[in-house]
């Protein structure tokens, strides 16, 4: 999909901006407008690398809890690494060494309001075409990020989900996610809070799980002993 976005416009800057928005939604769980609001200073090289989502003069966030630091939890592909570097280099070419300037740029700098709307619409149209699903939106990339993190934090293992992602969440990946977000190598009660903060939801919000995490059914199935398994174990198969 990134490759398709990078080839989707006659303007290289426009194509790069579109790919950047999708990248930050999928790899960091950002909303589209949060991605377009990032400045170069918000991308912090550390271990792990993280980005800072914050309001700017005249540009608010969806809610106060949307302000957050979001770590990079995944190994990037070669294309993603190059895209991130290209975004930096292009922005530096426009603004020089001043890092308190936009990271995702149009031809001459920060996209105008209408250009931002066009970028978001273009990404949405291409996602519909690539997926073959007319209901696909950019926000689905944010949902994918939430489910990937939830699978690691809660110990959810489902082969079909990993096939859908196109990447394997092995134990090393899961351990890293848990350690970075909760400070523990095993699942803890902090997992729910950590996922909410990762997504920029409020501490008592239920929307993270009711609206975003779509693999809870598979998780419940994995924790439930089937009747045949129970019979093999000599367990109870009916309570009637």
CSV table of C-alpha atoms in Angstrom, one decimal:
chain,number,residue,atom,x,y,z
A,1,UNK,CA,0.0,0.0,0.0
A,2,UNK,CA,2.9,2.4,0.8
A,3,UNK,CA,4.3,1.7,-2.7
A,4,UNK,CA,1.0,2.4,-4.3
A,5,UNK,CA,0.7,5.7,-2.4
A,6,UNK,CA,4.2,6.7,-3.4
A,7,UNK,CA,3.2,6.3,-7.0
A,8,UNK,CA,-0.2,7.7,-6.8
A,9,UNK,CA,0.5,11.4,-7.6
A,10,UNK,CA,2.3,13.4,-10.2
A,11,UNK,CA,3.7,15.4,-7.3
A,12,UNK,CA,6.4,13.5,-5.4
A,13,UNK,CA,5.8,15.7,-2.3
A,14,UNK,CA,2.1,14.9,-2.4
A,15,UNK,CA,2.7,11.2,-2.8
A,16,UNK,CA,5.3,11.3,0.1
A,17,UNK,CA,2.9,13.1,2.3
A,18,UNK,CA,0.1,10.6,1.7
A,19,UNK,CA,2.5,7.7,2.4
A,20,UNK,CA,3.7,9.5,5.6
A,21,UNK,CA,0.2,9.8,6.9
A,22,UNK,CA,-0.6,6.1,6.4
A,23,UNK,CA,2.8,5.2,7.9
A,24,UNK,CA,2.2,7.1,11.2
A,25,UNK,CA,-1.4,5.7,11.4
A,26,UNK,CA,-0.3,2.1,10.9
A,27,UNK,CA,3.0,2.1,12.9
A,28,UNK,CA,2.1,4.6,15.7
A,29,UNK,CA,-1.7,4.5,15.8
A,30,UNK,CA,-2.0,8.2,15.0
A,31,UNK,CA,-5.1,9.9,13.7
A,32,UNK,CA,-4.6,11.4,10.3
A,33,UNK,CA,-4.7,14.9,11.5
A,34,UNK,CA,-2.3,14.1,14.3
A,35,UNK,CA,0.2,12.9,11.7
A,36,UNK,CA,-0.2,16.0,9.6
A,37,UNK,CA,0.5,18.1,12.7
A,38,UNK,CA,3.8,16.5,13.6
A,39,UNK,CA,7.0,18.6,13.6
A,40,UNK,CA,10.5,17.4,13.0
A,41,UNK,CA,11.2,18.0,16.7
A,42,UNK,CA,8.4,15.5,17.6
A,43,UNK,CA,10.4,12.6,16.2
A,44,UNK,CA,12.8,11.7,18.9
A,45,UNK,CA,15.7,9.3,18.3
A,46,UNK,CA,16.1,7.2,21.4
A,47,UNK,CA,15.8,3.6,22.5
A,48,UNK,CA,13.1,3.2,21.5
A,49,UNK,CA,12.5,6.0,19.0
A,50,UNK,CA,9.2,7.8,19.8
A,51,UNK,CA,7.1,10.6,18.6
A,52,UNK,CA,5.4,13.3,20.6
A,53,UNK,CA,1.8,14.1,19.8
A,54,UNK,CA,1.0,17.6,21.1
A,55,UNK,CA,-1.1,20.7,20.3
A,56,UNK,CA,0.4,23.6,18.5
A,57,UNK,CA,-0.5,27.3,18.2
A,58,UNK,CA,-3.9,27.4,16.5
A,59,UNK,CA,-4.0,23.6,16.2
A,60,UNK,CA,-5.7,21.6,18.9
A,61,UNK,CA,-5.9,17.9,19.5
A,62,UNK,CA,-9.1,15.9,19.6
A,63,UNK,CA,-9.0,15.8,23.4
A,64,UNK,CA,-6.5,16.6,26.2
A,65,UNK,CA,-5.6,13.0,26.6
A,66,UNK,CA,-4.6,12.9,22.9
A,67,UNK,CA,-1.3,14.5,24.0
A,68,UNK,CA,1.1,11.6,24.4
A,69,UNK,CA,4.5,10.1,23.6
A,70,UNK,CA,4.2,7.1,21.2
A,71,UNK,CA,7.1,4.7,21.0
A,72,UNK,CA,8.1,2.8,17.9
A,73,UNK,CA,7.4,-0.8,18.8
A,74,UNK,CA,8.0,-2.6,15.5
A,75,UNK,CA,10.9,-3.3,13.1
A,76,UNK,CA,10.4,-1.1,10.0
A,77,UNK,CA,10.7,-2.4,6.5
A,78,UNK,CA,13.3,-1.0,4.2
A,79,UNK,CA,10.6,1.0,2.4
A,80,UNK,CA,9.3,2.5,5.7
A,81,UNK,CA,12.8,3.4,6.8
A,82,UNK,CA,13.5,5.2,3.5
A,83,UNK,CA,10.1,7.0,3.7
A,84,UNK,CA,10.9,8.3,7.2
A,85,UNK,CA,14.3,9.5,6.1
A,86,UNK,CA,12.9,11.1,2.9
A,87,UNK,CA,10.3,13.0,5.0
A,88,UNK,CA,13.1,14.4,7.2
A,89,UNK,CA,15.4,15.3,4.3
A,90,UNK,CA,12.6,17.0,2.3
A,91,UNK,CA,11.5,19.0,5.3
A,92,UNK,CA,15.1,20.1,6.1
A,93,UNK,CA,15.5,21.2,2.5
A,94,UNK,CA,12.6,23.6,3.0
A,95,UNK,CA,13.2,24.8,6.6
A,96,UNK,CA,16.9,24.2,7.2
A,97,UNK,CA,18.1,23.4,10.7
A,98,UNK,CA,14.9,24.7,12.5
A,99,UNK,CA,13.4,21.4,13.7
A,100,UNK,CA,10.3,23.1,15.1
A,101,UNK,CA,8.8,22.9,11.6
A,102,UNK,CA,6.4,20.4,9.9
A,103,UNK,CA,7.6,16.9,9.2
A,104,UNK,CA,5.1,16.1,6.5
A,105,UNK,CA,5.4,18.8,3.8
A,106,UNK,CA,3.7,19.8,0.6
A,107,UNK,CA,5.7,21.2,-2.3
A,108,UNK,CA,6.6,24.4,-0.5
A,109,UNK,CA,6.2,23.6,3.1
A,110,UNK,CA,3.4,22.9,5.6
A,111,UNK,CA,0.2,21.8,3.7
A,112,UNK,CA,-2.6,24.2,3.7
A,113,UNK,CA,-6.0,23.2,5.2
A,114,UNK,CA,-7.3,22.3,1.8
A,115,UNK,CA,-4.1,20.3,0.9
A,116,UNK,CA,-4.4,18.4,4.2
A,117,UNK,CA,-8.0,17.5,3.4
A,118,UNK,CA,-6.9,16.4,-0.1
A,119,UNK,CA,-4.1,14.2,1.4
A,120,UNK,CA,-6.5,12.5,3.8
A,121,UNK,CA,-9.1,11.9,1.0
A,122,UNK,CA,-6.5,10.6,-1.4
A,123,UNK,CA,-5.2,8.1,1.2
A,124,UNK,CA,-8.8,6.9,1.9
A,125,UNK,CA,-9.6,6.4,-1.8
A,126,UNK,CA,-6.4,4.4,-2.5
A,127,UNK,CA,-7.0,2.2,0.6
A,128,UNK,CA,-10.5,1.4,-0.8
A,129,UNK,CA,-9.0,0.5,-4.1
A,130,UNK,CA,-6.1,-1.6,-2.8
A,131,UNK,CA,-8.2,-3.5,-0.3
A,132,UNK,CA,-11.2,-4.0,-2.6
A,133,UNK,CA,-13.4,-2.9,0.3
A,134,UNK,CA,-15.5,0.3,-0.2
A,135,UNK,CA,-15.8,0.7,3.5
A,136,UNK,CA,-12.0,0.9,4.2
A,137,UNK,CA,-10.8,4.2,5.7
A,138,UNK,CA,-7.5,5.6,6.9
A,139,UNK,CA,-8.8,5.1,10.5
A,140,UNK,CA,-8.7,1.3,9.9
A,141,UNK,CA,-4.9,1.6,10.0
A,142,UNK,CA,-5.2,3.1,13.5
A,143,UNK,CA,-7.4,0.2,14.4
A,144,UNK,CA,-4.8,-2.2,13.1
A,145,UNK,CA,-2.2,-0.6,15.4
A,146,UNK,CA,-4.5,-1.0,18.4
A,147,UNK,CA,-5.1,-4.7,17.7
A,148,UNK,CA,-1.4,-5.4,17.1
A,149,UNK,CA,-0.5,-3.8,20.5
A,150,UNK,CA,-3.5,-5.5,22.2
A,151,UNK,CA,-2.4,-8.9,20.9
A,152,UNK,CA,1.0,-8.4,22.5
A,153,UNK,CA,-0.1,-6.9,25.8
A,154,UNK,CA,-2.8,-9.4,26.4
A,155,UNK,CA,-1.1,-12.5,25.1
A,156,UNK,CA,-3.6,-13.0,22.3
A,157,UNK,CA,-2.4,-15.6,19.7
A,158,UNK,CA,-4.4,-16.1,16.6
A,159,UNK,CA,-2.7,-17.3,13.3
A,160,UNK,CA,-5.4,-15.7,11.2
A,161,UNK,CA,-4.7,-12.3,12.7
A,162,UNK,CA,-1.0,-12.6,12.0
A,163,UNK,CA,-1.6,-13.6,8.5
A,164,UNK,CA,-3.9,-10.6,8.0
A,165,UNK,CA,-1.1,-8.4,9.4
A,166,UNK,CA,1.5,-10.0,7.2
A,167,UNK,CA,3.9,-10.2,10.0
A,168,UNK,CA,4.6,-12.5,12.9
A,169,UNK,CA,4.3,-11.4,16.4
A,170,UNK,CA,6.9,-13.7,17.9
A,171,UNK,CA,7.7,-13.8,21.6
A,172,UNK,CA,10.6,-11.4,21.3
A,173,UNK,CA,8.3,-8.8,19.7
A,174,UNK,CA,5.6,-9.4,22.4
A,175,UNK,CA,8.1,-9.1,25.2
A,176,UNK,CA,9.4,-5.8,23.8
A,177,UNK,CA,6.0,-4.3,23.5
A,178,UNK,CA,5.1,-5.3,27.1
A,179,UNK,CA,8.4,-4.0,28.5
A,180,UNK,CA,8.2,-0.7,26.7
A,181,UNK,CA,4.5,0.0,27.5
A,182,UNK,CA,4.1,-1.6,31.0
A,183,UNK,CA,7.6,-2.1,32.3
A,184,UNK,CA,6.9,-5.9,32.7
A,185,UNK,CA,7.7,-8.9,30.5
A,186,UNK,CA,4.4,-10.6,31.4
A,187,UNK,CA,0.8,-9.5,31.0
A,188,UNK,CA,-0.3,-7.3,33.9
A,189,UNK,CA,-3.3,-5.2,34.9
A,190,UNK,CA,-1.4,-2.2,33.5
A,191,UNK,CA,-2.1,-3.5,30.0
A,192,UNK,CA,-5.5,-2.0,29.6
A,193,UNK,CA,-4.2,1.4,30.8
A,194,UNK,CA,-1.2,1.2,28.6
A,195,UNK,CA,-3.2,0.5,25.5
A,196,UNK,CA,-5.5,3.4,26.2
A,197,UNK,CA,-2.6,5.8,26.6
A,198,UNK,CA,-1.0,4.4,23.5
A,199,UNK,CA,-4.1,5.3,21.5
A,200,UNK,CA,-4.6,8.7,23.2
A,201,UNK,CA,-7.8,7.7,25.0
A,202,UNK,CA,-8.9,8.9,28.4
A,203,UNK,CA,-8.1,6.7,31.4
A,204,UNK,CA,-11.6,5.6,32.0
A,205,UNK,CA,-12.6,5.3,28.4
A,206,UNK,CA,-14.2,2.0,27.3
A,207,UNK,CA,-14.0,2.9,23.6
A,208,UNK,CA,-10.6,1.3,23.2
A,209,UNK,CA,-12.0,-2.1,23.7
A,210,UNK,CA,-15.6,-1.7,22.5
A,211,UNK,CA,-14.6,0.1,19.3
A,212,UNK,CA,-11.0,-0.7,18.5
A,213,UNK,CA,-10.0,-4.1,19.7
A,214,UNK,CA,-11.6,-6.6,17.3
A,215,UNK,CA,-9.9,-9.8,18.4
A,216,UNK,CA,-11.4,-10.3,21.8
A,217,UNK,CA,-13.7,-13.0,20.5
A,218,UNK,CA,-10.6,-15.0,19.3
A,219,UNK,CA,-9.0,-14.3,22.7
A,220,UNK,CA,-12.0,-15.7,24.6
A,221,UNK,CA,-12.0,-18.8,22.3
A,222,UNK,CA,-8.4,-19.4,23.0
A,223,UNK,CA,-9.0,-19.3,26.7
A,224,UNK,CA,-12.0,-21.6,26.6
A,225,UNK,CA,-11.6,-25.4,26.8
A,226,UNK,CA,-13.6,-27.1,24.1
A,227,UNK,CA,-15.9,-30.0,25.0
A,228,UNK,CA,-13.7,-32.5,23.2
A,229,UNK,CA,-10.6,-31.2,25.0
A,230,UNK,CA,-12.4,-31.4,28.3
A,231,UNK,CA,-13.5,-35.0,27.6
A,232,UNK,CA,-10.0,-36.0,26.8
A,233,UNK,CA,-8.9,-34.5,30.1
A,234,UNK,CA,-11.8,-36.2,32.0
A,235,UNK,CA,-13.3,-32.8,32.8
A,236,UNK,CA,-16.8,-31.5,33.0
A,237,UNK,CA,-18.4,-31.0,29.6
A,238,UNK,CA,-21.9,-29.9,30.7
A,239,UNK,CA,-23.4,-28.0,33.6
A,240,UNK,CA,-27.0,-29.0,32.8
